[in-house]
GROMACS .gro file of N, CA and C in nm:
model
  540
    1GLY      N    1   3.429   0.452  -1.706
    1GLY     CA    2   3.392   0.474  -1.829
    1GLY      C    3   3.204   0.498  -1.832
    2PRO      N    4   3.185   0.604  -1.897
    2PRO     CA    5   3.037   0.636  -1.882
    2PRO      C    6   2.939   0.412  -1.966
    3VAL      N    7   2.814   0.495  -1.859
    3VAL     CA    8   2.788   0.344  -1.901
    3VAL      C    9   2.629   0.391  -2.005
    4LEU      N   10   2.572   0.378  -2.034
    4LEU     CA   11   2.473   0.371  -2.102
    4LEU      C   12   2.338   0.312  -2.103
    5VAL      N   13   2.235   0.422  -2.022
    5VAL     CA   14   2.144   0.365  -1.963
    5VAL      C   15   1.921   0.424  -2.078
    6GLY      N   16   2.010   0.545  -2.171
    6GLY     CA   17   1.889   0.548  -2.257
    6GLY      C   18   1.798   0.375  -2.294
    7GLY      N   19   1.643   0.433  -2.256
    7GLY     CA   20   1.548   0.314  -2.271
    7GLY      C   21   1.550   0.271  -2.130
    8THR      N   22   1.640   0.264  -2.048
    8THR     CA   23   1.666   0.174  -1.961
    8THR      C   24   1.538   0.240  -1.826
    9PRO      N   25   1.362   0.152  -1.808
    9PRO     CA   26   1.264   0.194  -1.699
    9PRO      C   27   1.403   0.152  -1.551
   10ASN      N   28   1.320   0.314  -1.539
   10ASN     CA   29   1.354   0.389  -1.388
   10ASN      C   30   1.379   0.219  -1.295
   11SER      N   31   1.339   0.109  -1.303
   11SER     CA   32   1.315   0.066  -1.205
   11SER      C   33   1.382  -0.039  -1.216
   12GLN      N   34   1.501  -0.020  -1.390
   12GLN     CA   35   1.625  -0.193  -1.372
   12GLN      C   36   1.755  -0.095  -1.413
   13LEU      N   37   1.749   0.098  -1.341
   13LEU     CA   38   1.847   0.143  -1.369
   13LEU      C   39   1.950   0.078  -1.221
   14ASN      N   40   1.945   0.090  -1.132
   14ASN     CA   41   2.020   0.045  -1.034
   14ASN      C   42   2.081  -0.097  -1.062
   15GLU      N   43   2.017  -0.149  -1.118
   15GLU     CA   44   2.111  -0.305  -1.167
   15GLU      C   45   2.173  -0.330  -1.281
   16ARG      N   46   2.122  -0.282  -1.455
   16ARG     CA   47   2.238  -0.158  -1.537
   16ARG      C   48   2.335  -0.166  -1.439
   17VAL      N   49   2.285  -0.025  -1.392
   17VAL     CA   50   2.439   0.036  -1.333
   17VAL      C   51   2.550  -0.048  -1.252
   18GLY      N   52   2.480  -0.128  -1.111
   18GLY     CA   53   2.582  -0.224  -1.063
   18GLY      C   54   2.592  -0.249  -1.194
   19THR      N   55   2.561  -0.370  -1.306
   19THR     CA   56   2.664  -0.443  -1.324
   19THR      C   57   2.737  -0.432  -1.400
   20ALA      N   58   2.753  -0.278  -1.504
   20ALA     CA   59   2.879  -0.219  -1.530
   20ALA      C   60   2.965  -0.200  -1.433
   21VAL      N   61   2.950  -0.109  -1.318
   21VAL     CA   62   3.067  -0.094  -1.265
   21VAL      C   63   3.103  -0.263  -1.173
   22ARG      N   64   3.046  -0.336  -1.133
   22ARG     CA   65   3.108  -0.491  -1.059
   22ARG      C   66   3.189  -0.502  -1.222
   23SER      N   67   3.163  -0.493  -1.296
   23SER     CA   68   3.297  -0.568  -1.443
   23SER      C   69   3.423  -0.508  -1.448
   24VAL      N   70   3.407  -0.378  -1.359
   24VAL     CA   71   3.533  -0.339  -1.395
   24VAL      C   72   3.651  -0.358  -1.240
   25PHE      N   73   3.500  -0.365  -1.127
   25PHE     CA   74   3.538  -0.319  -1.006
   25PHE      C   75   3.501  -0.502  -0.956
   26THR      N   76   3.575  -0.566  -0.909
   26THR     CA   77   3.454  -0.712  -0.803
   26THR      C   78   3.491  -0.715  -0.662
   27ASP      N   79   3.521  -0.596  -0.590
   27ASP     CA   80   3.496  -0.694  -0.432
   27ASP      C   81   3.458  -0.504  -0.394
   28ASN      N   82   3.334  -0.554  -0.313
   28ASN     CA   83   3.304  -0.476  -0.196
   28ASN      C   84   3.267  -0.344  -0.334
   29VAL      N   85   3.094  -0.377  -0.367
   29VAL     CA   86   3.046  -0.259  -0.478
   29VAL      C   87   2.982  -0.323  -0.418
   30ARG      N   88   2.920  -0.109  -0.422
   30ARG     CA   89   2.769  -0.109  -0.361
   30ARG      C   90   2.737   0.001  -0.496
   31VAL      N   91   2.604   0.021  -0.544
   31VAL     CA   92   2.536   0.103  -0.670
   31VAL      C   93   2.441   0.085  -0.589
   32TYR      N   94   2.412   0.278  -0.595
   32TYR     CA   95   2.249   0.378  -0.610
   32TYR      C   96   2.292   0.456  -0.697
   33THR      N   97   2.175   0.433  -0.767
   33THR     CA   98   2.146   0.531  -0.891
   33THR      C   99   1.977   0.585  -0.782
   34SER      N  100   2.004   0.735  -0.878
   34SER     CA  101   1.889   0.805  -0.879
   34SER      C  102   1.877   0.893  -1.009
   35LEU      N  103   1.744   0.923  -1.055
   35LEU     CA  104   1.734   1.018  -1.102
   35LEU      C  105   1.731   1.203  -1.079
   36GLU      N  106   1.878   1.268  -1.126
   36GLU     CA  107   1.838   1.414  -1.140
   36GLU      C  108   1.686   1.477  -1.167
   37GLY      N  109   1.714   1.457  -1.280
   37GLY     CA  110   1.594   1.528  -1.303
   37GLY      C  111   1.500   1.350  -1.365
   38ALA      N  112   1.340   1.413  -1.390
   38ALA     CA  113   1.252   1.295  -1.464
   38ALA      C  114   1.143   1.405  -1.470
   39GLN      N  115   1.109   1.308  -1.640
   39GLN     CA  116   0.961   1.402  -1.709
   39GLN      C  117   0.824   1.381  -1.626
   40PRO      N  118   0.837   1.527  -1.551
   40PRO     CA  119   0.678   1.523  -1.448
   40PRO      C  120   0.544   1.393  -1.518
   41VAL      N  121   0.474   1.384  -1.460
   41VAL     CA  122   0.351   1.294  -1.473
   41VAL      C  123   0.257   1.380  -1.375
   42GLY      N  124   0.106   1.359  -1.442
   42GLY     CA  125   0.031   1.466  -1.410
   42GLY      C  126  -0.072   1.303  -1.362
   43VAL      N  127  -0.154   1.283  -1.267
   43VAL     CA  128  -0.153   1.126  -1.166
   43VAL      C  129  -0.301   1.219  -1.113
   44PHE      N  130  -0.411   1.129  -1.153
   44PHE     CA  131  -0.575   1.157  -1.117
   44PHE      C  132  -0.574   1.089  -0.950
   45VAL      N  133  -0.668   1.119  -0.883
   45VAL     CA  134  -0.675   1.042  -0.818
   45VAL      C  135  -0.776   1.086  -0.743
   46THR      N  136  -0.911   0.939  -0.671
   46THR     CA  137  -1.016   1.043  -0.657
   46THR      C  138  -1.054   0.883  -0.642
   47GLY      N  139  -1.224   0.900  -0.630
   47GLY     CA  140  -1.231   0.774  -0.454
   47GLY      C  141  -1.288   0.861  -0.392
   48TYR      N  142  -1.269   0.792  -0.225
   48TYR     CA  143  -1.304   0.783  -0.111
   48TYR      C  144  -1.142   0.930  -0.044
   49VAL      N  145  -1.143   0.960  -0.136
   49VAL     CA  146  -1.004   1.050  -0.040
   49VAL      C  147  -1.039   1.159  -0.055
   50PRO      N  148  -0.995   1.234   0.064
   50PRO     CA  149  -1.073   1.417   0.092
   50PRO      C  150  -1.057   1.513   0.022
   51MET      N  151  -0.943   1.513  -0.035
   51MET     CA  152  -0.878   1.596  -0.228
   51MET      C  153  -0.916   1.569  -0.292
   52PRO      N  154  -0.961   1.530  -0.392
   52PRO     CA  155  -0.957   1.453  -0.530
   52PRO      C  156  -0.890   1.558  -0.660
   53GLY      N  157  -0.784   1.525  -0.728
   53GLY     CA  158  -0.776   1.650  -0.814
   53GLY      C  159  -0.653   1.557  -0.878
   54ARG      N  160  -0.541   1.594  -0.969
   54ARG     CA  161  -0.462   1.626  -1.086
   54ARG      C  162  -0.330   1.628  -0.965
   55PHE      N  163  -0.351   1.539  -0.977
   55PHE     CA  164  -0.165   1.598  -0.875
   55PHE      C  165  -0.020   1.515  -0.960
   56SER      N  166   0.104   1.580  -0.944
   56SER     CA  167   0.205   1.614  -0.987
   56SER      C  168   0.298   1.507  -0.923
   57GLY      N  169   0.422   1.424  -1.001
   57GLY     CA  170   0.530   1.368  -0.959
   57GLY      C  171   0.602   1.314  -1.029
   58ILE      N  172   0.668   1.210  -1.027
   58ILE     CA  173   0.728   1.148  -1.122
   58ILE      C  174   0.731   1.013  -1.159
   59PRO      N  175   0.727   0.945  -1.316
   59PRO     CA  176   0.682   0.792  -1.335
   59PRO      C  177   0.728   0.695  -1.233
   60SER      N  178   0.829   0.740  -1.087
   60SER     CA  179   0.876   0.628  -1.047
   60SER      C  180   0.797   0.645  -0.894
   61SER      N  181   0.720   0.740  -0.846
   61SER     CA  182   0.656   0.794  -0.726
   61SER      C  183   0.545   0.701  -0.716
   62SER      N  184   0.530   0.733  -0.588
   62SER     CA  185   0.452   0.536  -0.550
   62SER      C  186   0.324   0.636  -0.550
   63ALA      N  187   0.270   0.550  -0.500
   63ALA     CA  188   0.085   0.543  -0.522
   63ALA      C  189   0.060   0.630  -0.412
   64LEU      N  190   0.105   0.622  -0.284
   64LEU     CA  191   0.103   0.691  -0.142
   64LEU      C  192   0.165   0.805  -0.189
   65HIS      N  193   0.242   0.867  -0.237
   65HIS     CA  194   0.257   0.994  -0.281
   65HIS      C  195   0.164   1.058  -0.305
   66PHE      N  196   0.109   0.965  -0.473
   66PHE     CA  197  -0.065   1.028  -0.504
   66PHE      C  198  -0.102   1.103  -0.419
   67ILE      N  199  -0.194   0.999  -0.353
   67ILE     CA  200  -0.291   0.925  -0.228
   67ILE      C  201  -0.242   1.019  -0.119
   68ASP      N  202  -0.148   1.106  -0.077
   68ASP     CA  203  -0.105   1.206   0.018
   68ASP      C  204  -0.119   1.283  -0.050
   69ARG      N  205  -0.078   1.356  -0.162
   69ARG     CA  206  -0.194   1.460  -0.194
   69ARG      C  207  -0.278   1.511  -0.227
   70ALA      N  208  -0.387   1.400  -0.233
   70ALA     CA  209  -0.564   1.378  -0.199
   70ALA      C  210  -0.563   1.394  -0.010
   71GLY      N  211  -0.465   1.440   0.040
   71GLY     CA  212  -0.543   1.414   0.134
   71GLY      C  213  -0.548   1.322   0.219
   72GLY      N  214  -0.486   1.163   0.181
   72GLY     CA  215  -0.488   1.059   0.194
   72GLY      C  216  -0.577   0.948   0.208
   73ILE      N  217  -0.642   0.848   0.247
   73ILE     CA  218  -0.717   0.782   0.208
   73ILE      C  219  -0.864   0.861   0.305
   74ASP      N  220  -0.907   0.898   0.297
   74ASP     CA  221  -1.082   0.902   0.389
   74ASP      C  222  -1.137   0.831   0.496
   75THR      N  223  -1.097   0.868   0.592
   75THR     CA  224  -1.067   0.727   0.742
   75THR      C  225  -1.156   0.677   0.783
   76ALA      N  226  -1.283   0.740   0.731
   76ALA     CA  227  -1.397   0.714   0.759
   76ALA      C  228  -1.478   0.630   0.685
   77ARG      N  229  -1.475   0.628   0.549
   77ARG     CA  230  -1.530   0.617   0.377
   77ARG      C  231  -1.501   0.483   0.301
   78GLY      N  232  -1.306   0.536   0.325
   78GLY     CA  233  -1.226   0.493   0.188
   78GLY      C  234  -1.152   0.373   0.258
   79SER      N  235  -1.117   0.273   0.144
   79SER     CA  236  -1.034   0.121   0.177
   79SER      C  237  -0.908   0.177   0.163
   80TYR      N  238  -0.835   0.073   0.287
   80TYR     CA  239  -0.726   0.064   0.230
   80TYR      C  240  -0.689  -0.050   0.171
   81ARG      N  241  -0.758  -0.119   0.206
   81ARG     CA  242  -0.777  -0.249   0.057
   81ARG      C  243  -0.841  -0.268  -0.055
   82ASP      N  244  -0.919  -0.154  -0.107
   82ASP     CA  245  -0.899  -0.093  -0.213
   82ASP      C  246  -0.855  -0.063  -0.282
   83VAL      N  247  -0.724  -0.025  -0.406
   83VAL     CA  248  -0.679   0.108  -0.440
   83VAL      C  249  -0.605   0.029  -0.535
   84ARG      N  250  -0.709   0.056  -0.667
   84ARG     CA  251  -0.605   0.070  -0.791
   84ARG      C  252  -0.614   0.182  -0.894
   85VAL      N  253  -0.490   0.089  -0.968
   85VAL     CA  254  -0.461   0.161  -1.081
   85VAL      C  255  -0.515   0.194  -1.181
   86LEU      N  256  -0.557   0.288  -1.267
   86LEU     CA  257  -0.652   0.273  -1.398
   86LEU      C  258  -0.503   0.331  -1.499
   87ARG      N  259  -0.529   0.304  -1.616
   87ARG     CA  260  -0.410   0.334  -1.769
   87ARG      C  261  -0.560   0.333  -1.890
   88ASP      N  262  -0.596   0.420  -1.914
   88ASP     CA  263  -0.668   0.425  -2.064
   88ASP      C  264  -0.827   0.364  -2.039
   89GLY      N  265  -0.877   0.311  -1.876
   89GLY     CA  266  -1.032   0.276  -1.833
   89GLY      C  267  -0.998   0.114  -1.800
   90ARG      N  268  -0.828   0.120  -1.816
   90ARG     CA  269  -0.855  -0.052  -1.735
   90ARG      C  270  -0.714  -0.094  -1.594
   91ALA      N  271  -0.733  -0.124  -1.565
   91ALA     CA  272  -0.666  -0.170  -1.420
   91ALA      C  273  -0.535  -0.215  -1.464
   92ILE      N  274  -0.418  -0.156  -1.407
   92ILE     CA  275  -0.276  -0.218  -1.431
   92ILE      C  276  -0.230  -0.226  -1.305
   93ALA      N  277  -0.284  -0.191  -1.221
   93ALA     CA  278  -0.243  -0.275  -1.087
   93ALA      C  279  -0.365  -0.252  -0.968
   94SER      N  280  -0.312  -0.369  -0.853
   94SER     CA  281  -0.401  -0.336  -0.688
   94SER      C  282  -0.329  -0.321  -0.599
   95PHE      N  283  -0.370  -0.280  -0.516
   95PHE     CA  284  -0.306  -0.314  -0.417
   95PHE      C  285  -0.363  -0.283  -0.250
   96ASP      N  286  -0.372  -0.379  -0.136
   96ASP     CA  287  -0.432  -0.398  -0.054
   96ASP      C  288  -0.306  -0.330   0.029
   97LEU      N  289  -0.324  -0.230   0.109
   97LEU     CA  290  -0.213  -0.166   0.173
   97LEU      C  291  -0.201  -0.238   0.293
   98TYR      N  292  -0.314  -0.283   0.306
   98TYR     CA  293  -0.250  -0.406   0.521
   98TYR      C  294  -0.130  -0.402   0.434
   99ASP      N  295  -0.106  -0.458   0.365
   99ASP     CA  296   0.048  -0.544   0.272
   99ASP      C  297   0.189  -0.427   0.345
  100PHE      N  298   0.164  -0.288   0.250
  100PHE     CA  299   0.232  -0.194   0.319
  100PHE      C  300   0.307  -0.216   0.486
  101LEU      N  301   0.109  -0.185   0.519
  101LEU     CA  302   0.128  -0.153   0.704
  101LEU      C  303   0.211  -0.208   0.764
  102LEU      N  304   0.185  -0.364   0.734
  102LEU     CA  305   0.191  -0.458   0.822
  102LEU      C  306   0.330  -0.536   0.763
  103ASP      N  307   0.350  -0.487   0.598
  103ASP     CA  308   0.491  -0.589   0.605
  103ASP      C  309   0.635  -0.483   0.520
  104GLY      N  310   0.554  -0.347   0.466
  104GLY     CA  311   0.594  -0.269   0.401
  104GLY      C  312   0.650  -0.318   0.240
  105ALA      N  313   0.546  -0.454   0.230
  105ALA     CA  314   0.529  -0.437   0.069
  105ALA      C  315   0.404  -0.366  -0.028
  106LEU      N  316   0.533  -0.260  -0.062
  106LEU     CA  317   0.403  -0.178  -0.211
  106LEU      C  318   0.521  -0.228  -0.307
  107PRO      N  319   0.304  -0.227  -0.418
  107PRO     CA  320   0.385  -0.303  -0.594
  107PRO      C  321   0.482  -0.155  -0.586
  108SER      N  322   0.542  -0.112  -0.703
  108SER     CA  323   0.587  -0.048  -0.800
  108SER      C  324   0.503  -0.035  -0.943
  109VAL      N  325   0.475   0.007  -0.935
  109VAL     CA  326   0.394   0.066  -1.035
  109VAL      C  327   0.472   0.222  -1.159
  110GLN      N  328   0.502   0.177  -1.225
  110GLN     CA  329   0.607   0.351  -1.367
  110GLN      C  330   0.465   0.389  -1.373
  111PHE      N  331   0.442   0.511  -1.302
  111PHE     CA  332   0.289   0.646  -1.342
  111PHE      C  333   0.347   0.720  -1.478
  112ARG      N  334   0.221   0.702  -1.585
  112ARG     CA  335   0.235   0.762  -1.693
  112ARG      C  336   0.164   0.816  -1.689
  113ASP      N  337   0.190   0.976  -1.769
  113ASP     CA  338   0.058   1.125  -1.780
  113ASP      C  339  -0.094   1.057  -1.763
  114GLY      N  340  -0.192   1.086  -1.731
  114GLY     CA  341  -0.330   1.074  -1.698
  114GLY      C  342  -0.395   0.913  -1.601
  115ASP      N  343  -0.284   0.900  -1.575
  115ASP     CA  344  -0.253   0.770  -1.489
  115ASP      C  345  -0.441   0.793  -1.364
  116THR      N  346  -0.531   0.665  -1.376
  116THR     CA  347  -0.614   0.754  -1.197
  116THR      C  348  -0.582   0.731  -1.135
  117ILE      N  349  -0.516   0.684  -1.010
  117ILE     CA  350  -0.559   0.644  -0.885
  117ILE      C  351  -0.737   0.609  -0.814
  118VAL      N  352  -0.780   0.478  -0.844
  118VAL     CA  353  -0.925   0.518  -0.726
  118VAL      C  354  -0.894   0.451  -0.613
  119VAL      N  355  -0.983   0.490  -0.482
  119VAL     CA  356  -0.999   0.452  -0.379
  119VAL      C  357  -1.081   0.441  -0.390
  120GLY      N  358  -1.131   0.284  -0.339
  120GLY     CA  359  -1.212   0.222  -0.288
  120GLY      C  360  -1.336   0.212  -0.181
  121VAL      N  361  -1.430   0.228  -0.209
  121VAL     CA  362  -1.532   0.205  -0.084
  121VAL      C  363  -1.495   0.127   0.052
  122ARG      N  364  -1.472   0.203   0.193
  122ARG     CA  365  -1.461   0.110   0.238
  122ARG      C  366  -1.532  -0.011   0.296
  123GLY      N  367  -1.460  -0.153   0.311
  123GLY     CA  368  -1.548  -0.244   0.329
  123GLY      C  369  -1.598  -0.306   0.476
  124GLY      N  370  -1.629  -0.412   0.536
  124GLY     CA  371  -1.682  -0.418   0.659
  124GLY      C  372  -1.494  -0.408   0.741
  125THR      N  373  -1.565  -0.338   0.855
  125THR     CA  374  -1.481  -0.347   0.969
  125THR      C  375  -1.462  -0.424   1.104
  126VAL      N  376  -1.405  -0.411   1.220
  126VAL     CA  377  -1.378  -0.527   1.346
  126VAL      C  378  -1.288  -0.400   1.428
  127THR      N  379  -1.353  -0.370   1.514
  127THR     CA  380  -1.296  -0.271   1.605
  127THR      C  381  -1.225  -0.351   1.728
  128VAL      N  382  -1.143  -0.336   1.761
  128VAL     CA  383  -1.031  -0.428   1.869
  128VAL      C  384  -0.985  -0.334   1.943
  129THR      N  385  -1.018  -0.333   2.055
  129THR     CA  386  -1.042  -0.214   2.185
  129THR      C  387  -0.972  -0.329   2.285
  130GLY      N  388  -0.928  -0.274   2.356
  130GLY     CA  389  -0.891  -0.337   2.512
  130GLY      C  390  -0.780  -0.430   2.529
  131ASP      N  391  -0.640  -0.488   2.553
  131ASP     CA  392  -0.582  -0.468   2.630
  131ASP      C  393  -0.511  -0.573   2.468
  132VAL      N  394  -0.422  -0.527   2.403
  132VAL     CA  395  -0.404  -0.470   2.242
  132VAL      C  396  -0.329  -0.363   2.243
  133ALA      N  397  -0.134  -0.389   2.191
  133ALA     CA  398  -0.098  -0.258   2.113
  133ALA      C  399  -0.108  -0.170   2.003
  134ASP      N  400  -0.215  -0.217   1.933
  134ASP     CA  401  -0.279  -0.127   1.815
  134ASP      C  402  -0.479  -0.159   1.808
  135ALA      N  403  -0.467  -0.045   1.910
  135ALA     CA  404  -0.648  -0.047   1.927
  135ALA      C  405  -0.692   0.013   1.796
  136ALA      N  406  -0.748  -0.009   1.745
  136ALA     CA  407  -0.773   0.027   1.590
  136ALA      C  408  -0.949  -0.018   1.523
  137VAL      N  409  -0.980   0.040   1.416
  137VAL     CA  410  -1.063  -0.038   1.344
  137VAL      C  411  -1.006  -0.077   1.212
  138PHE      N  412  -0.994  -0.195   1.237
  138PHE     CA  413  -0.949  -0.284   1.041
  138PHE      C  414  -1.065  -0.319   0.986
  139GLU      N  415  -1.053  -0.296   0.891
  139GLU     CA  416  -1.051  -0.278   0.738
  139GLU      C  417  -1.114  -0.475   0.720
  140LEU      N  418  -1.160  -0.561   0.671
  140LEU     CA  419  -1.152  -0.713   0.635
  140LEU      C  420  -1.115  -0.683   0.453
  141SER      N  421  -1.051  -0.745   0.514
  141SER     CA  422  -1.000  -0.798   0.352
  141SER      C  423  -1.144  -0.871   0.191
  142GLY      N  424  -1.246  -0.915   0.257
  142GLY     CA  425  -1.402  -0.999   0.175
  142GLY      C  426  -1.525  -0.935   0.335
  143ASP      N  427  -1.495  -1.124   0.288
  143ASP     CA  428  -1.620  -1.105   0.384
  143ASP      C  429  -1.542  -1.135   0.561
  144THR      N  430  -1.534  -1.210   0.560
  144THR     CA  431  -1.473  -1.270   0.691
  144THR      C  432  -1.256  -1.254   0.699
  145LEU      N  433  -1.211  -1.233   0.874
  145LEU     CA  434  -1.122  -1.173   0.848
  145LEU      C  435  -1.136  -1.283   0.996
  146SER      N  436  -0.978  -1.366   1.036
  146SER     CA  437  -1.013  -1.453   1.078
  146SER      C  438  -0.914  -1.408   1.177
  147GLY      N  439  -0.920  -1.452   1.311
  147GLY     CA  440  -0.869  -1.434   1.482
  147GLY      C  441  -0.771  -1.463   1.438
  148ARG      N  442  -0.672  -1.495   1.384
  148ARG     CA  443  -0.534  -1.503   1.370
  148ARG      C  444  -0.499  -1.407   1.287
  149GLU      N  445  -0.511  -1.328   1.179
  149GLU     CA  446  -0.501  -1.240   1.132
  149GLU      C  447  -0.493  -1.115   1.212
  150LEU      N  448  -0.652  -1.114   1.263
  150LEU     CA  449  -0.719  -0.964   1.378
  150LEU      C  450  -0.600  -0.965   1.505
  151ALA      N  451  -0.540  -1.050   1.550
  151ALA     CA  452  -0.483  -1.069   1.659
  151ALA      C  453  -0.339  -1.047   1.570
  152ARG      N  454  -0.279  -1.050   1.465
  152ARG     CA  455  -0.182  -1.009   1.449
  152ARG      C  456  -0.211  -0.885   1.466
  153SER      N  457  -0.279  -0.807   1.366
  153SER     CA  458  -0.255  -0.666   1.323
  153SER      C  459  -0.304  -0.578   1.477
  154ALA      N  460  -0.362  -0.677   1.560
  154ALA     CA  461  -0.357  -0.583   1.692
  154ALA      C  462  -0.266  -0.611   1.793
  155LEU      N  463  -0.209  -0.658   1.734
  155LEU     CA  464  -0.064  -0.732   1.791
  155LEU      C  465  -0.108  -0.665   1.966
  156VAL      N  466  -0.181  -0.845   1.986
  156VAL     CA  467  -0.197  -0.866   2.097
  156VAL      C  468  -0.077  -0.948   2.179
  157PRO      N  469  -0.109  -0.913   2.281
  157PRO     CA  470   0.024  -0.945   2.366
  157PRO      C  471   0.004  -1.077   2.431
  158PRO      N  472   0.111  -1.172   2.476
  158PRO     CA  473   0.110  -1.298   2.441
  158PRO      C  474   0.031  -1.359   2.578
  159ASP      N  475  -0.019  -1.270   2.635
  159ASP     CA  476  -0.042  -1.308   2.831
  159ASP      C  477  -0.180  -1.326   2.817
  160VAL      N  478  -0.233  -1.235   2.669
  160VAL     CA  479  -0.370  -1.231   2.695
  160VAL      C  480  -0.387  -1.425   2.656
  161SER      N  481  -0.542  -1.417   2.699
  161SER     CA  482  -0.589  -1.560   2.745
  161SER      C  483  -0.771  -1.623   2.625
  162HIS      N  484  -0.788  -1.465   2.622
  162HIS     CA  485  -0.931  -1.504   2.535
  162HIS      C  486  -0.954  -1.385   2.481
  163VAL      N  487  -1.113  -1.340   2.493
  163VAL     CA  488  -1.152  -1.263   2.363
  163VAL      C  489  -1.291  -1.264   2.367
  164GLY      N  490  -1.292  -1.129   2.436
  164GLY     CA  491  -1.438  -1.153   2.411
  164GLY      C  492  -1.495  -1.082   2.242
  165VAL      N  493  -1.619  -1.116   2.220
  165VAL     CA  494  -1.684  -1.052   2.076
  165VAL      C  495  -1.840  -1.058   2.031
  166SER      N  496  -1.860  -0.935   2.010
  166SER     CA  497  -2.004  -0.893   1.994
  166SER      C  498  -2.072  -0.806   1.861
  167GLY      N  499  -2.140  -0.816   1.864
  167GLY     CA  500  -2.181  -0.739   1.685
  167GLY      C  501  -2.339  -0.817   1.690
  168ILE      N  502  -2.366  -0.781   1.512
  168ILE     CA  503  -2.488  -0.826   1.457
  168ILE      C  504  -2.485  -0.964   1.393
  169ARG      N  505  -2.569  -1.053   1.418
  169ARG     CA  506  -2.543  -1.181   1.374
  169ARG      C  507  -2.672  -1.196   1.360
  170ALA      N  508  -2.668  -1.216   1.156
  170ALA     CA  509  -2.815  -1.267   1.105
  170ALA      C  510  -2.921  -1.161   1.139
  171GLY      N  511  -2.930  -1.026   1.171
  171GLY     CA  512  -2.983  -0.899   1.304
  171GLY      C  513  -3.024  -0.886   1.415
  172GLU      N  514  -2.954  -1.011   1.466
  172GLU     CA  515  -3.006  -0.997   1.617
  172GLU      C  516  -2.819  -0.972   1.692
  173PRO      N  517  -2.847  -0.849   1.756
  173PRO     CA  518  -2.745  -0.893   1.894
  173PRO      C  519  -2.667  -0.996   1.901
  174PHE      N  520  -2.517  -1.023   1.929
  174PHE     CA  521  -2.489  -1.126   1.959
  174PHE      C  522  -2.345  -1.087   2.019
  175SER      N  523  -2.262  -1.225   2.131
  175SER     CA  524  -2.228  -1.164   2.208
  175SER      C  525  -2.137  -1.297   2.285
  176VAL      N  526  -2.025  -1.313   2.263
  176VAL     CA  527  -2.013  -1.407   2.293
  176VAL      C  528  -1.797  -1.404   2.408
  177TYR      N  529  -1.739  -1.510   2.515
  177TYR     CA  530  -1.713  -1.484   2.495
  177TYR      C  531  -1.598  -1.619   2.478
  178LEU      N  532  -1.514  -1.618   2.454
  178LEU     CA  533  -1.394  -1.780   2.393
  178LEU      C  534  -1.224  -1.718   2.407
  179PRO      N  535  -1.170  -1.862   2.419
  179PRO     CA  536  -1.026  -1.871   2.459
  179PRO      C  537  -0.959  -1.854   2.291
  180LEU      N  538  -0.855  -1.699   2.396
  180LEU     CA  539  -0.743  -1.700   2.221
  180LEU      C  540  -0.713  -1.807   2.146
   0.00000   0.00000   0.00000
């Protein structure tokens, strides 16, 4: 029979319907729910994106949906580590998109009309080149980045034994060759 879901947040919809169905059908039951219609919301995207503005979606749209609509994160100036969702001027969520890029983890936010996504300014960076699977510019999550985390992000092959580090330290050129 019918399962009453009025007032159930979208994030709990699958669990609620699944519980009701499993009370009748007890073996090998899988449930997937999807809203055929939802009240649209307008979310502002600002900060370091190419096309800031107000974009439409539904409350269960991901932050990535709205950021994509704004042209993505400005790769020269925008942060993948400092993305915030504001509601009534207060932060209700923050994202480090490296968690999504490396592990597929993206916190869920139920958006409301008028919410704002702010992409912060890019922090310090490290450029990785050479014998790695993912040569790229990596943004630091603070003032430092461990070699282990950088090697994981750059996908350093197991047969690489040494690393060259160069840059500026205390305003002076710096270069060292170290065992990995």
